PDB file of N, CA, C and O in Angstrom:
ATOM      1  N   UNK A   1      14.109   0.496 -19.783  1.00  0.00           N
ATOM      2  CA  UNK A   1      13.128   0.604 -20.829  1.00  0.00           C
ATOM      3  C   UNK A   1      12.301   1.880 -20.661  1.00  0.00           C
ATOM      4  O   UNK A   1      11.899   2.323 -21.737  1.00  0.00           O
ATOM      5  N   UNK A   2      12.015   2.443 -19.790  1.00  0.00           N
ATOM      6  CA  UNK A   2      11.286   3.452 -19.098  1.00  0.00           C
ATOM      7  C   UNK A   2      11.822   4.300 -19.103  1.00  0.00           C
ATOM      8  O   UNK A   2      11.181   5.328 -19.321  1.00  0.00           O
ATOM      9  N   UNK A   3      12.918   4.389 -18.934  1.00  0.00           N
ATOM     10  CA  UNK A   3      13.811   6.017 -19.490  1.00  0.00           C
ATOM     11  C   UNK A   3      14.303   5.937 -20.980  1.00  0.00           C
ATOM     12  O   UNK A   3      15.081   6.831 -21.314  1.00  0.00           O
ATOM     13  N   UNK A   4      14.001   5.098 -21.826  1.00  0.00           N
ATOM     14  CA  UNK A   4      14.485   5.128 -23.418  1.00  0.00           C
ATOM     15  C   UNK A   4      13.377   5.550 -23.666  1.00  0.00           C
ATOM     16  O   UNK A   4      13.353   6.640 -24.239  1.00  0.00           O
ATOM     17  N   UNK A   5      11.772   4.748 -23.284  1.00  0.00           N
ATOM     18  CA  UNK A   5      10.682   5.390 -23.336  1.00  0.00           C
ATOM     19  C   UNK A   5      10.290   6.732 -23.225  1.00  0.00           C
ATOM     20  O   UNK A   5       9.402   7.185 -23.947  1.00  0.00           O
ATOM     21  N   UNK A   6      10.892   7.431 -22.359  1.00  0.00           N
ATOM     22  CA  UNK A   6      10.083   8.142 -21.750  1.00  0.00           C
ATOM     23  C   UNK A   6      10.793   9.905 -22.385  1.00  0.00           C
ATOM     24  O   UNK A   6      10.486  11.054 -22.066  1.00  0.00           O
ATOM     25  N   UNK A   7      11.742   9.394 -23.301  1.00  0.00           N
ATOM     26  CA  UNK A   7      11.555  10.382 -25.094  1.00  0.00           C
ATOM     27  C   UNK A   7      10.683  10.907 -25.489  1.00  0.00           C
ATOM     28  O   UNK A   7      10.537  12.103 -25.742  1.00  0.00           O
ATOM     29  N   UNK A   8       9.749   9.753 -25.620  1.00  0.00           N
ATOM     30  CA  UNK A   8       8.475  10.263 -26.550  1.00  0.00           C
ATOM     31  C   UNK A   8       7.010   9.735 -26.393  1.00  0.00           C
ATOM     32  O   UNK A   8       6.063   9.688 -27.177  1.00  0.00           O
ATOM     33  N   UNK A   9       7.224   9.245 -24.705  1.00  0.00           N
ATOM     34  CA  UNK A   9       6.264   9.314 -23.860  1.00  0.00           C
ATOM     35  C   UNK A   9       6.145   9.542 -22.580  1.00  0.00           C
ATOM     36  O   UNK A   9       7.148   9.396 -21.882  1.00  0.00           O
ATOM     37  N   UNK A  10       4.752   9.999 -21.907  1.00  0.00           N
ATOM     38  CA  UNK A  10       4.947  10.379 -20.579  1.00  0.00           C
ATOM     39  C   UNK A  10       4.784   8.877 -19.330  1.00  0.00           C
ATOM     40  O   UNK A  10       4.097   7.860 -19.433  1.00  0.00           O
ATOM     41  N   UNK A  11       5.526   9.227 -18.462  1.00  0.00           N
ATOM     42  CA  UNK A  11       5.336   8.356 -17.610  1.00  0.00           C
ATOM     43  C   UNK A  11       3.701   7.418 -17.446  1.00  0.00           C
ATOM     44  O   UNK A  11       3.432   6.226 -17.298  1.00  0.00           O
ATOM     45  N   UNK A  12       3.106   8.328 -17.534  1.00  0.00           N
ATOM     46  CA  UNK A  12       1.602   7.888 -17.084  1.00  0.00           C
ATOM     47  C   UNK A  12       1.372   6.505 -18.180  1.00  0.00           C
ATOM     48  O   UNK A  12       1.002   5.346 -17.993  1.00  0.00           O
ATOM     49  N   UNK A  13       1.907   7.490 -19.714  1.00  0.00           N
ATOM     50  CA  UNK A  13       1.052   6.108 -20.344  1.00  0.00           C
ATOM     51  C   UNK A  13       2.122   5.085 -20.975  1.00  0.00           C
ATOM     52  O   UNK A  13       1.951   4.315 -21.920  1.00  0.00           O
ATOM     53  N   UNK A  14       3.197   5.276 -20.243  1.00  0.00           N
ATOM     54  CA  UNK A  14       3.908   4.190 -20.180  1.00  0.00           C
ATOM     55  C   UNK A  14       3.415   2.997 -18.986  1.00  0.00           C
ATOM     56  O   UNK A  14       3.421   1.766 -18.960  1.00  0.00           O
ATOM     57  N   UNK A  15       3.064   3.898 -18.193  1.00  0.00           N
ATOM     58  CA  UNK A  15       2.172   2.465 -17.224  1.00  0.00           C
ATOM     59  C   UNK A  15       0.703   2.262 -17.923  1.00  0.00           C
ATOM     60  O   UNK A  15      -0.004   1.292 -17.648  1.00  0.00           O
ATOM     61  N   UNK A  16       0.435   2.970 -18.572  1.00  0.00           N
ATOM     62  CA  UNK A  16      -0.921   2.579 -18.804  1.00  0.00           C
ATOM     63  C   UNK A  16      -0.748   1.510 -20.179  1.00  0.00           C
ATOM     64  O   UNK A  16      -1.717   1.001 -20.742  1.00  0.00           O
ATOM     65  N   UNK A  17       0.448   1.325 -20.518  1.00  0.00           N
ATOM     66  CA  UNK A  17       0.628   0.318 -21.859  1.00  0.00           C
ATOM     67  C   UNK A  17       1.089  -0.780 -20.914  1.00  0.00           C
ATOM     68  O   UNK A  17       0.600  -1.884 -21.154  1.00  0.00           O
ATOM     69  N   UNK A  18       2.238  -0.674 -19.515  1.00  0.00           N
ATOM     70  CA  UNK A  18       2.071  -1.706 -19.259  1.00  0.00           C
ATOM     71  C   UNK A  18       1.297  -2.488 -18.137  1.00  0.00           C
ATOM     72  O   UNK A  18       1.576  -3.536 -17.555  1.00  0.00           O
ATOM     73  N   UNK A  19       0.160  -1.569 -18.020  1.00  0.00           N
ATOM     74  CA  UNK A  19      -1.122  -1.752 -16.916  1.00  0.00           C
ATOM     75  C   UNK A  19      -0.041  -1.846 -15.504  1.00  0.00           C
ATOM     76  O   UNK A  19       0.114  -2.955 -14.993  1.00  0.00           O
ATOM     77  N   UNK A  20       0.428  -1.060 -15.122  1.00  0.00           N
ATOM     78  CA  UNK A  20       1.223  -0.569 -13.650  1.00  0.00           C
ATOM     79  C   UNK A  20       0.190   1.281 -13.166  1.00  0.00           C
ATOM     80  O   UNK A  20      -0.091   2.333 -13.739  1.00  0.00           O
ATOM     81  N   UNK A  21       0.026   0.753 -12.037  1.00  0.00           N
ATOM     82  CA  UNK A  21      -0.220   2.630 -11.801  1.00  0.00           C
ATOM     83  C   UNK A  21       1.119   3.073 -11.863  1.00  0.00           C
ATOM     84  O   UNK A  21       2.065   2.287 -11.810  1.00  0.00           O
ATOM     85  N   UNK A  22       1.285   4.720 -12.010  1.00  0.00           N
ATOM     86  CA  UNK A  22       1.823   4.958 -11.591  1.00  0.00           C
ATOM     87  C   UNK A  22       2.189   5.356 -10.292  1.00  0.00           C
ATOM     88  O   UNK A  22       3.072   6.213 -10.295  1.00  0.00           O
ATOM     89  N   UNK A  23       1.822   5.034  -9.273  1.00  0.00           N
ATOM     90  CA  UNK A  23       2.263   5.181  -7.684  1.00  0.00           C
ATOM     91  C   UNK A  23       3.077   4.033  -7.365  1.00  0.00           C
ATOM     92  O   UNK A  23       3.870   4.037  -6.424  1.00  0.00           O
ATOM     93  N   UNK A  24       2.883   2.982  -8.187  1.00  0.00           N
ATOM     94  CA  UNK A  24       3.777   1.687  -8.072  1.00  0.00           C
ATOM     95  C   UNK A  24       4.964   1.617  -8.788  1.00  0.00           C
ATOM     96  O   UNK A  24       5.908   0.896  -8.467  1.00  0.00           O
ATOM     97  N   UNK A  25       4.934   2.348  -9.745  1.00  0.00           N
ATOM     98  CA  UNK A  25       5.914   2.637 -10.874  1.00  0.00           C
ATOM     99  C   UNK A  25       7.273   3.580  -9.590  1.00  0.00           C
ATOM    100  O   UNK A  25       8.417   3.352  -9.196  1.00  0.00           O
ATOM    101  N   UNK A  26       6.244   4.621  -9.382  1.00  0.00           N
ATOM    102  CA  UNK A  26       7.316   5.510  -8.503  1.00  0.00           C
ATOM    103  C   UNK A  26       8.049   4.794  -7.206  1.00  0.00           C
ATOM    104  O   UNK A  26       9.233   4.883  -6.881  1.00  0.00           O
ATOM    105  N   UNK A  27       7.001   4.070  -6.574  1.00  0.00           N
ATOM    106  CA  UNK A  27       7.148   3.369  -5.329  1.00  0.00           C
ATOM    107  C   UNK A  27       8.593   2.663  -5.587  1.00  0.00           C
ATOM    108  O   UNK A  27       9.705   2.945  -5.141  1.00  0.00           O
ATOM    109  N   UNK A  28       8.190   1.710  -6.410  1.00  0.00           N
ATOM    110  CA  UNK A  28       9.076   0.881  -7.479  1.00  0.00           C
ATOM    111  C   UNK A  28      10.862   1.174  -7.664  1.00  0.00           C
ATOM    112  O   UNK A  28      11.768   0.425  -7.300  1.00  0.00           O
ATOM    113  N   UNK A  29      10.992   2.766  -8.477  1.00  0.00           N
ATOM    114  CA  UNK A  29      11.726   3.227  -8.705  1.00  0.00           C
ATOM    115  C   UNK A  29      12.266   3.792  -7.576  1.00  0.00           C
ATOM    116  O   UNK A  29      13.406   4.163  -7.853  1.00  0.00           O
ATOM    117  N   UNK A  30      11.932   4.082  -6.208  1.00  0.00           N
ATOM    118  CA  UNK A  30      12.549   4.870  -5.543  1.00  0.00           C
ATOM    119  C   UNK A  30      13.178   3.512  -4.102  1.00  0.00           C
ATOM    120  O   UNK A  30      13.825   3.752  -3.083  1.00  0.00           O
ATOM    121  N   UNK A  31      12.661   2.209  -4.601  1.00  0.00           N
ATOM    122  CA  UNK A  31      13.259   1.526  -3.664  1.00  0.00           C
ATOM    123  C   UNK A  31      14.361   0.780  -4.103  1.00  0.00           C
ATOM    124  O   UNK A  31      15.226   0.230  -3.422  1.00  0.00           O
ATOM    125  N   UNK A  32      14.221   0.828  -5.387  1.00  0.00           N
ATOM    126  CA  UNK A  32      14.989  -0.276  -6.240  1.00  0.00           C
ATOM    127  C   UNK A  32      16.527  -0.461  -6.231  1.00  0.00           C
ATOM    128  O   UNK A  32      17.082  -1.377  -6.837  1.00  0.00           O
ATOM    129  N   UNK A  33      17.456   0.886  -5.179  1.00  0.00           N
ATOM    130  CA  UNK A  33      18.282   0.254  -4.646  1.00  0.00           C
ATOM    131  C   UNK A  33      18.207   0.234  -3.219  1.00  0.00           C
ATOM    132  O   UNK A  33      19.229   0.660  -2.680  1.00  0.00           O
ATOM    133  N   UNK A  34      17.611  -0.007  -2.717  1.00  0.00           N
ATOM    134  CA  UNK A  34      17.491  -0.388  -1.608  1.00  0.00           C
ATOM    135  C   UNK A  34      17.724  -1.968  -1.096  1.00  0.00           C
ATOM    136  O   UNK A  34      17.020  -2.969  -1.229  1.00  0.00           O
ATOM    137  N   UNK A  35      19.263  -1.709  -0.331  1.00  0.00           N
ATOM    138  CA  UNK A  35      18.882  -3.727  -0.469  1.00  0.00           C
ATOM    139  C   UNK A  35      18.106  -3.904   1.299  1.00  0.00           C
ATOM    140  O   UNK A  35      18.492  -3.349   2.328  1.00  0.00           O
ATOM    141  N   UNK A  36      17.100  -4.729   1.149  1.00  0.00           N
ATOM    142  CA  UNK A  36      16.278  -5.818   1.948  1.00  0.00           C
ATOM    143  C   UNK A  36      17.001  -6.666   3.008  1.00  0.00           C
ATOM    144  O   UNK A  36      18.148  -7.115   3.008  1.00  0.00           O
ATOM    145  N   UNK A  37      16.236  -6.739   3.706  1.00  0.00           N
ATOM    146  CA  UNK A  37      16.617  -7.849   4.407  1.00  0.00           C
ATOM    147  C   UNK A  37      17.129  -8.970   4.228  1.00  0.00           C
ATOM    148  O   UNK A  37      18.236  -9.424   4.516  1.00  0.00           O
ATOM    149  N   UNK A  38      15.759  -9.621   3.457  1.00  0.00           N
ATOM    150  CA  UNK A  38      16.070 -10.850   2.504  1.00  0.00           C
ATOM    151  C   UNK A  38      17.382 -10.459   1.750  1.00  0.00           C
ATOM    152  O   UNK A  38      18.285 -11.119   2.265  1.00  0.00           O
ATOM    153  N   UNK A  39      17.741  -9.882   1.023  1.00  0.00           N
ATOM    154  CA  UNK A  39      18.803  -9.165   0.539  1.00  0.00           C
ATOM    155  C   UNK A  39      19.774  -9.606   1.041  1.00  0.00           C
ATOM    156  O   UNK A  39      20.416 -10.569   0.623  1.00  0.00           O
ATOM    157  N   UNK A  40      20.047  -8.830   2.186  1.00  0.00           N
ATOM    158  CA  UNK A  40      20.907  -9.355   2.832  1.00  0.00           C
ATOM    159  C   UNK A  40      21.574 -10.257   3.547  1.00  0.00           C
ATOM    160  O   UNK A  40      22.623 -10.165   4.185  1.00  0.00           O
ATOM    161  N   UNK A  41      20.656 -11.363   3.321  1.00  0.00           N
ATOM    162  CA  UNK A  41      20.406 -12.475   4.383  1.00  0.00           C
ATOM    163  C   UNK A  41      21.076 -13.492   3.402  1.00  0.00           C
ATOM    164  O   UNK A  41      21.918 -14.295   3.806  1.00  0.00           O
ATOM    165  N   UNK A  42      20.561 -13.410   1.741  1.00  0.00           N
ATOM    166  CA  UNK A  42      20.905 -14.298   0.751  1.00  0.00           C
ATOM    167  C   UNK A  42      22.501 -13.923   0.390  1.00  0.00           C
ATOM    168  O   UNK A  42      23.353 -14.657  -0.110  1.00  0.00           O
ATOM    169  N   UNK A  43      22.589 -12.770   0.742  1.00  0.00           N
ATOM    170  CA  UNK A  43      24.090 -12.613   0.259  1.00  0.00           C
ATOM    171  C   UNK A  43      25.253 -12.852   1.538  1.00  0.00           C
ATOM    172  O   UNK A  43      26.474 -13.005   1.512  1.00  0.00           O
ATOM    173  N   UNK A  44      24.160 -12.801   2.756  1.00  0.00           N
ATOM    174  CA  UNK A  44      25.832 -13.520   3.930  1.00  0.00           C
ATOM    175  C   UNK A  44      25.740 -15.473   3.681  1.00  0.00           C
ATOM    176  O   UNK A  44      26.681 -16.261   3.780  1.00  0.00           O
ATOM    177  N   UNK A  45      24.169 -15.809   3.320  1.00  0.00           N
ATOM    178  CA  UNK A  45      24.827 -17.442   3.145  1.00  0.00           C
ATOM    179  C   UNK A  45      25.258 -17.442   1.459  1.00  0.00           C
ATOM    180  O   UNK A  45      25.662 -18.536   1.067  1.00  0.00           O
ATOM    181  N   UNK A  46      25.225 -16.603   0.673  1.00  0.00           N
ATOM    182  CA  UNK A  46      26.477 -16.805  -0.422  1.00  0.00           C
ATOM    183  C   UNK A  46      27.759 -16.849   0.177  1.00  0.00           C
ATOM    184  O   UNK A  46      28.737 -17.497  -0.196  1.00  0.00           O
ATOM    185  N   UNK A  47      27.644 -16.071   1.167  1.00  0.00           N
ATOM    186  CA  UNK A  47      29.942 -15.301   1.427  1.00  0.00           C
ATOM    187  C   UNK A  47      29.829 -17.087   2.500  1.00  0.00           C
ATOM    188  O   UNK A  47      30.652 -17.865   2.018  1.00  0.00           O
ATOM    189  N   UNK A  48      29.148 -17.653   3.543  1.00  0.00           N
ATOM    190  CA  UNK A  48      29.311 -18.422   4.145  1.00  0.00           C
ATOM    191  C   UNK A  48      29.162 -20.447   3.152  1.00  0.00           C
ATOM    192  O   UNK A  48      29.733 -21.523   3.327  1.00  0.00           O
ATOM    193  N   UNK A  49      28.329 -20.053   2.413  1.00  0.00           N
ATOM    194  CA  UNK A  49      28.784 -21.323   1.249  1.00  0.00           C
ATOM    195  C   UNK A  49      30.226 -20.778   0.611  1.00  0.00           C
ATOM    196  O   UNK A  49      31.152 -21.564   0.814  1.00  0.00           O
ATOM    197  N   UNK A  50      30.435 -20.064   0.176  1.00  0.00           N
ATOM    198  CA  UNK A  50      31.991 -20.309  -0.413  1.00  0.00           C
ATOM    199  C   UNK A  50      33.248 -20.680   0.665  1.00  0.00           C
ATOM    200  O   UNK A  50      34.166 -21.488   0.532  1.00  0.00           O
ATOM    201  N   UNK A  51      32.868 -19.619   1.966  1.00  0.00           N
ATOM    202  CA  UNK A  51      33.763 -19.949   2.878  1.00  0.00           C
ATOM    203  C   UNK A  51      34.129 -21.783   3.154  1.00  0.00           C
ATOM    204  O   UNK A  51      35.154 -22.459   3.070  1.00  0.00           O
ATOM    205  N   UNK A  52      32.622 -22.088   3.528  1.00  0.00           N
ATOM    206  CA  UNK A  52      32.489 -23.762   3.680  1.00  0.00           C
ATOM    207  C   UNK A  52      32.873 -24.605   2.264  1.00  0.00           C
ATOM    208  O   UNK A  52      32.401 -25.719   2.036  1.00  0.00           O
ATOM    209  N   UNK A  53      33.658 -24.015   1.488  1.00  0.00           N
ATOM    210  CA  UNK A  53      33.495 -24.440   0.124  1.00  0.00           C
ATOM    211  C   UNK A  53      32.831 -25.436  -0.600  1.00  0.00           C
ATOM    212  O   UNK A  53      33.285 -26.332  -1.311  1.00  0.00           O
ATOM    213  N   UNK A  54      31.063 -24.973  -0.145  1.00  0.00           N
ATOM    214  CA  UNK A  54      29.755 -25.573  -0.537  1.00  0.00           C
ATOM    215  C   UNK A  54      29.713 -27.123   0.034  1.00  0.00           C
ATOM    216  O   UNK A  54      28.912 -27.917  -0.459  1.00  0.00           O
ATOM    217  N   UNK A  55      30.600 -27.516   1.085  1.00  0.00           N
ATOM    218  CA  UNK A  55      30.219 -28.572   1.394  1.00  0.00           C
ATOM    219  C   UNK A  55      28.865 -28.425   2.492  1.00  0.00           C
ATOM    220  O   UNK A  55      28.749 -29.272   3.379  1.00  0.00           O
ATOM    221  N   UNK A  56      28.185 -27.665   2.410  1.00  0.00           N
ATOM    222  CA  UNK A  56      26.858 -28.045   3.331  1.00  0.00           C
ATOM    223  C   UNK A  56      25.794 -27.615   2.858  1.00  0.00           C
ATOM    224  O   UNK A  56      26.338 -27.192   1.838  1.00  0.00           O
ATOM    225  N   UNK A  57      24.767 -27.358   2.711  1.00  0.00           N
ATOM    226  CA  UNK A  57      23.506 -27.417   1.593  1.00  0.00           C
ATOM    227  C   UNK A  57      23.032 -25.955   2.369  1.00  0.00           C
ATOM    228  O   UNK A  57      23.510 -25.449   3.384  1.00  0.00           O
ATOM    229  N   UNK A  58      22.054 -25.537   1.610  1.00  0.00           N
ATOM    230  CA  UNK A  58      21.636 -24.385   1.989  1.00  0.00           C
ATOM    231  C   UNK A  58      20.768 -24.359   3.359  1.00  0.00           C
ATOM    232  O   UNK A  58      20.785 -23.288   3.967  1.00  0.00           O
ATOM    233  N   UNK A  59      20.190 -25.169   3.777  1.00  0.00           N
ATOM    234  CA  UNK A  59      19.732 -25.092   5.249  1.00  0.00           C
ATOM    235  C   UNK A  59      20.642 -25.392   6.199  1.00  0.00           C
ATOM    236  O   UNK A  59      20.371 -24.957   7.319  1.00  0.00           O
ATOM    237  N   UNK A  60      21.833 -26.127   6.060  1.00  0.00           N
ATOM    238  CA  UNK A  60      22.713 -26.186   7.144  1.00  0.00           C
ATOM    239  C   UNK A  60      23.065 -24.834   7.632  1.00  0.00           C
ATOM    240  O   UNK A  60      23.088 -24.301   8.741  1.00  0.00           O
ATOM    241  N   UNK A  61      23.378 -24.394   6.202  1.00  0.00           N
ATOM    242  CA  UNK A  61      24.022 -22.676   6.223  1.00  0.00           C
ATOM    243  C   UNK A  61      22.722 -21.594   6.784  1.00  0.00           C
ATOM    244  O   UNK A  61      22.938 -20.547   7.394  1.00  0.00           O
ATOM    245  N   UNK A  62      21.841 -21.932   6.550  1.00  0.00           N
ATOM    246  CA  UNK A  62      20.782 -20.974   6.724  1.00  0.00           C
ATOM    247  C   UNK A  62      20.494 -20.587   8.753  1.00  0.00           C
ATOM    248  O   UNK A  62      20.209 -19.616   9.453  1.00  0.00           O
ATOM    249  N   UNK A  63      20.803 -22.061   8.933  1.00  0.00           N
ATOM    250  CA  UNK A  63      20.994 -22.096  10.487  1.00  0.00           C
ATOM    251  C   UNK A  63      21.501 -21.819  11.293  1.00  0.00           C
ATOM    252  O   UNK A  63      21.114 -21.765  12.460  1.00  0.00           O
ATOM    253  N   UNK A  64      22.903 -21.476  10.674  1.00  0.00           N
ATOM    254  CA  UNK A  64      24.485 -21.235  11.106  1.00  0.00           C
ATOM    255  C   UNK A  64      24.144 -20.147  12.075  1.00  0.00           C
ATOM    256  O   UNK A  64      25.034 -19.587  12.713  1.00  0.00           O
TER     257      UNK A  64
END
């Protein structure tokens, strides 16, 4: 939305319409592929529920 926006407006008052600073906006944009910990943590008990083919609930797996 922010780069279709940002045509025929400037960054600034695109946060200022959607009340974001912009230091959060940038912050924002420059982590956003960055995968996390958590990230990563949710996507090995996805690969380990399919392996178990979901017979064990998400805290069994979380423990593993």
């Amino acid at each position: 939305m922010v780069d279709e926006l940002q045509e025929i407006m400037t960054i600034g008052e695109i946060c200022d319409h959607l009340r974001v600073s912009r230091s959060s906006y940038y912050r924002w944009k420059k982590n956003q592929n960055v995968e996390t910990k958590k990230d990563i943590r949710d996507k090995r008990i996805g690969e380990l529920c399919k392996l178990h083919k979901y017979r064990y609930g998400y805290h069994k797996i979380a423990s593993i």
